[in-house]
Coordinates of C-alpha atoms in Angstrom, one line a residue:
M1 CA 107.2 93.9 93.5
L2 CA 106.8 96.6 90.9
F3 CA 110.5 97.2 90.5
F4 CA 111.1 93.4 90.4
N5 CA 108.5 93.0 87.6
I6 CA 110.0 95.9 85.6
G7 CA 113.5 94.3 86.1
H8 CA 112.1 90.9 84.9
C9 CA 110.7 92.6 81.8
F10 CA 114.0 94.1 81.0
E11 CA 115.8 90.8 81.6
Q12 CA 113.3 89.1 79.2
I13 CA 114.2 91.5 76.4
G14 CA 117.9 91.1 77.0
N15 CA 118.6 94.4 78.7
D16 CA 120.5 93.1 81.7
E17 CA 121.8 96.5 82.7
Q18 CA 118.3 97.9 83.2
A19 CA 117.2 94.6 84.8
W20 CA 120.0 94.9 87.3
I21 CA 119.0 98.4 88.3
F22 CA 115.4 97.5 88.9
Y23 CA 116.3 94.2 90.7
E24 CA 118.7 96.2 93.0
K25 CA 115.9 98.7 93.7
S26 CA 113.5 95.8 94.5
L27 CA 116.1 94.2 96.8
N28 CA 116.8 97.5 98.7
I29 CA 113.1 98.0 99.3
G30 CA 112.7 94.4 100.3
Y31 CA 115.5 94.7 102.9
Q32 CA 113.7 97.8 104.3
S33 CA 110.2 96.6 104.4
L34 CA 110.2 92.8 104.6
P35 CA 111.6 90.3 107.1
A36 CA 115.3 89.5 106.3
N37 CA 114.4 85.9 105.4
H38 CA 111.4 86.7 103.1
S39 CA 111.1 84.6 100.0
H40 CA 110.9 87.6 97.7
I41 CA 114.4 88.6 98.9
A42 CA 115.7 85.2 98.0
T43 CA 114.1 85.4 94.5
V44 CA 115.6 88.8 93.8
L45 CA 119.1 87.6 95.0
S46 CA 118.8 84.7 92.7
K47 CA 117.8 86.9 89.7
I48 CA 120.8 89.2 90.4
G49 CA 123.1 86.2 90.6
G50 CA 121.8 85.1 87.3
L51 CA 122.6 88.4 85.7
Y52 CA 126.2 88.2 87.0
D53 CA 126.3 84.6 85.8
N54 CA 125.2 85.8 82.3
K55 CA 128.1 88.2 82.2
S56 CA 130.6 85.5 83.2
N57 CA 131.1 87.1 86.6
W58 CA 130.8 83.7 88.3
P59 CA 132.3 84.6 91.7
T60 CA 129.8 87.4 92.2
G61 CA 127.0 85.4 90.8
I62 CA 127.8 82.5 93.1
K63 CA 127.7 84.9 96.1
Y64 CA 124.2 86.0 95.2
F65 CA 123.1 82.4 94.6
E66 CA 124.6 81.4 98.0
K67 CA 122.7 84.2 99.7
S68 CA 119.5 83.1 98.0
L69 CA 120.1 79.5 99.1
E70 CA 120.8 80.5 102.7
N71 CA 117.6 82.5 102.8
N72 CA 115.5 79.8 101.3
N73 CA 117.1 77.2 103.5
N74 CA 115.8 79.1 106.5
I75 CA 112.2 79.4 105.4
L76 CA 111.4 76.5 103.1
S77 CA 111.0 72.8 103.7
K78 CA 114.1 70.7 102.7
D79 CA 112.2 69.2 99.7
H80 CA 110.9 72.5 98.3
P81 CA 111.5 72.9 94.6
D82 CA 113.0 76.4 95.0
L83 CA 115.9 74.8 96.9
I84 CA 116.6 72.5 93.9
I85 CA 116.7 75.6 91.7
D86 CA 119.1 77.3 94.1
F87 CA 121.4 74.2 94.1
G88 CA 121.2 74.1 90.3
N89 CA 122.2 77.8 90.1
L90 CA 125.2 77.1 92.2
A91 CA 126.2 74.1 90.1
S92 CA 126.0 76.2 86.9
G93 CA 127.9 79.1 88.3

């Protein structure tokens, strides 16, 4: 979570490159220490997708949004608000 929070701070001040570095660190640690379908992994995937989307790299952003949606689809109820966010991210990408 620490790397995720640092990444989020960098994203908030507009430093997407540093945000991406810390989100990737958070994702790698998540894959090593959490179940593959953990909600934190879905959140980080969505944040990375958003960074690619901000850079107009929509194909890569969409891949991350799809991974986040797939992950959340496996762990959340079908009417969970996070699924709506994931669908919205895909629609905007």
